[in-house]
């Protein structure tokens, strides 16, 4: 049987790598909050980021570098990248590989 960390990790990768956001939506609580170094984001914010990333980068891929869990939280350290072929956060496409 999978641990919650494994389930979250698999859903995170399906959502970010394949754009299958439903996989992630199906496992998070209604009050889900993603804490990043720039802001706290709700599920709608994260879905928009996933969609924007897939719209701006071809060959977009995500790798989980490290993940931990305790009784109440899960933390995922990850990186993503692809080829910048569409506008992203106001930056026009560069054609460069971005990580």
mmCIF file of C-alpha atoms in Angstrom:
data_model
loop_
_atom_site.group_PDB
_atom_site.id
_atom_site.type_symbol
_atom_site.label_atom_id
_atom_site.label_comp_id
_atom_site.label_asym_id
_atom_site.label_seq_id
_atom_site.Cartn_x
_atom_site.Cartn_y
_atom_site.Cartn_z
ATOM 1 C CA UNK A 1 0.000 0.000 0.000
ATOM 2 C CA UNK A 2 1.271 3.468 -0.865
ATOM 3 C CA UNK A 3 2.002 6.053 1.739
ATOM 4 C CA UNK A 4 0.323 9.435 1.516
ATOM 5 C CA UNK A 5 3.654 10.922 0.466
ATOM 6 C CA UNK A 6 3.843 8.495 -2.471
ATOM 7 C CA UNK A 7 0.250 9.272 -3.480
ATOM 8 C CA UNK A 8 0.868 13.014 -3.341
ATOM 9 C CA UNK A 9 4.148 12.652 -5.228
ATOM 10 C CA UNK A 10 2.536 10.598 -7.987
ATOM 11 C CA UNK A 11 -0.370 13.046 -8.304
ATOM 12 C CA UNK A 12 2.050 16.011 -8.290
ATOM 13 C CA UNK A 13 4.029 14.502 -11.150
ATOM 14 C CA UNK A 14 0.908 13.581 -13.152
ATOM 15 C CA UNK A 15 -0.386 17.120 -12.750
ATOM 16 C CA UNK A 16 2.853 18.947 -13.501
ATOM 17 C CA UNK A 17 4.465 16.586 -16.036
ATOM 18 C CA UNK A 18 1.403 15.427 -17.953
ATOM 19 C CA UNK A 19 -0.939 18.338 -17.234
ATOM 20 C CA UNK A 20 -3.407 15.933 -15.581
ATOM 21 C CA UNK A 21 -4.494 18.408 -12.917
ATOM 22 C CA UNK A 22 -7.483 16.243 -11.955
ATOM 23 C CA UNK A 23 -5.056 13.723 -10.443
ATOM 24 C CA UNK A 24 -3.901 16.363 -7.972
ATOM 25 C CA UNK A 25 -7.330 17.894 -7.441
ATOM 26 C CA UNK A 26 -8.653 14.467 -6.446
ATOM 27 C CA UNK A 27 -6.291 14.069 -3.494
ATOM 28 C CA UNK A 28 -6.068 17.517 -1.899
ATOM 29 C CA UNK A 29 -8.335 18.981 0.746
ATOM 30 C CA UNK A 30 -10.720 21.834 -0.157
ATOM 31 C CA UNK A 31 -8.567 24.198 1.932
ATOM 32 C CA UNK A 32 -5.290 23.083 0.268
ATOM 33 C CA UNK A 33 -2.494 25.632 0.469
ATOM 34 C CA UNK A 34 0.837 25.434 -1.298
ATOM 35 C CA UNK A 35 3.538 27.329 0.575
ATOM 36 C CA UNK A 36 6.259 28.503 -1.787
ATOM 37 C CA UNK A 37 9.080 30.965 -1.307
ATOM 38 C CA UNK A 38 7.071 33.676 -3.054
ATOM 39 C CA UNK A 39 3.544 33.210 -1.693
ATOM 40 C CA UNK A 40 0.870 30.942 -0.292
ATOM 41 C CA UNK A 41 -1.303 29.616 -3.124
ATOM 42 C CA UNK A 42 -4.635 27.807 -3.173
ATOM 43 C CA UNK A 43 -5.538 24.954 -5.519
ATOM 44 C CA UNK A 44 -6.919 27.269 -8.230
ATOM 45 C CA UNK A 45 -3.638 29.206 -8.234
ATOM 46 C CA UNK A 46 -1.612 26.008 -8.610
ATOM 47 C CA UNK A 47 -3.827 24.740 -11.448
ATOM 48 C CA UNK A 48 -3.363 28.051 -13.283
ATOM 49 C CA UNK A 49 0.428 27.762 -12.839
ATOM 50 C CA UNK A 50 0.425 24.232 -14.224
ATOM 51 C CA UNK A 51 -1.621 25.306 -17.246
ATOM 52 C CA UNK A 52 0.567 28.369 -17.823
ATOM 53 C CA UNK A 53 3.719 26.254 -17.635
ATOM 54 C CA UNK A 54 2.398 23.765 -20.180
ATOM 55 C CA UNK A 55 1.337 26.639 -22.437
ATOM 56 C CA UNK A 56 4.744 28.320 -22.301
ATOM 57 C CA UNK A 57 7.171 25.388 -22.356
ATOM 58 C CA UNK A 58 7.436 22.429 -24.685
ATOM 59 C CA UNK A 59 8.989 19.249 -23.350
ATOM 60 C CA UNK A 60 7.924 20.509 -19.904
ATOM 61 C CA UNK A 61 8.965 18.115 -17.179
ATOM 62 C CA UNK A 62 9.104 18.084 -13.390
ATOM 63 C CA UNK A 63 11.352 16.107 -11.077
ATOM 64 C CA UNK A 64 10.868 15.656 -7.348
ATOM 65 C CA UNK A 65 14.269 16.169 -5.735
ATOM 66 C CA UNK A 66 13.224 15.421 -2.158
ATOM 67 C CA UNK A 67 10.000 14.892 -0.256
ATOM 68 C CA UNK A 68 9.145 14.496 3.436
ATOM 69 C CA UNK A 69 6.010 14.122 5.498
ATOM 70 C CA UNK A 70 4.956 14.367 9.106
ATOM 71 C CA UNK A 71 1.572 13.916 10.781
ATOM 72 C CA UNK A 72 0.057 17.061 9.229
ATOM 73 C CA UNK A 73 2.207 18.193 6.323
ATOM 74 C CA UNK A 74 4.010 17.074 3.214
ATOM 75 C CA UNK A 75 6.883 19.030 1.697
ATOM 76 C CA UNK A 76 8.094 18.519 -1.852
ATOM 77 C CA UNK A 77 11.328 20.015 -3.170
ATOM 78 C CA UNK A 78 11.086 19.942 -6.945
ATOM 79 C CA UNK A 79 12.330 21.514 -10.127
ATOM 80 C CA UNK A 80 10.781 21.896 -13.518
ATOM 81 C CA UNK A 81 11.941 22.848 -16.941
ATOM 82 C CA UNK A 82 11.385 22.778 -20.650
ATOM 83 C CA UNK A 83 11.959 24.775 -23.805
ATOM 84 C CA UNK A 84 10.563 28.305 -23.564
ATOM 85 C CA UNK A 85 8.302 28.468 -26.636
ATOM 86 C CA UNK A 86 5.428 30.634 -25.349
ATOM 87 C CA UNK A 87 5.017 33.774 -23.283
ATOM 88 C CA UNK A 88 5.480 33.175 -19.559
ATOM 89 C CA UNK A 89 4.932 35.744 -16.842
ATOM 90 C CA UNK A 90 5.199 38.516 -19.435
ATOM 91 C CA UNK A 91 8.452 37.185 -20.896
ATOM 92 C CA UNK A 92 8.303 36.452 -24.633
ATOM 93 C CA UNK A 93 9.508 33.029 -25.815
ATOM 94 C CA UNK A 94 13.276 32.648 -26.000
ATOM 95 C CA UNK A 95 13.558 29.164 -27.481
ATOM 96 C CA UNK A 96 16.000 28.350 -24.684
ATOM 97 C CA UNK A 97 15.935 25.411 -22.337
ATOM 98 C CA UNK A 98 14.888 26.585 -18.883
ATOM 99 C CA UNK A 99 15.213 24.767 -15.550
#
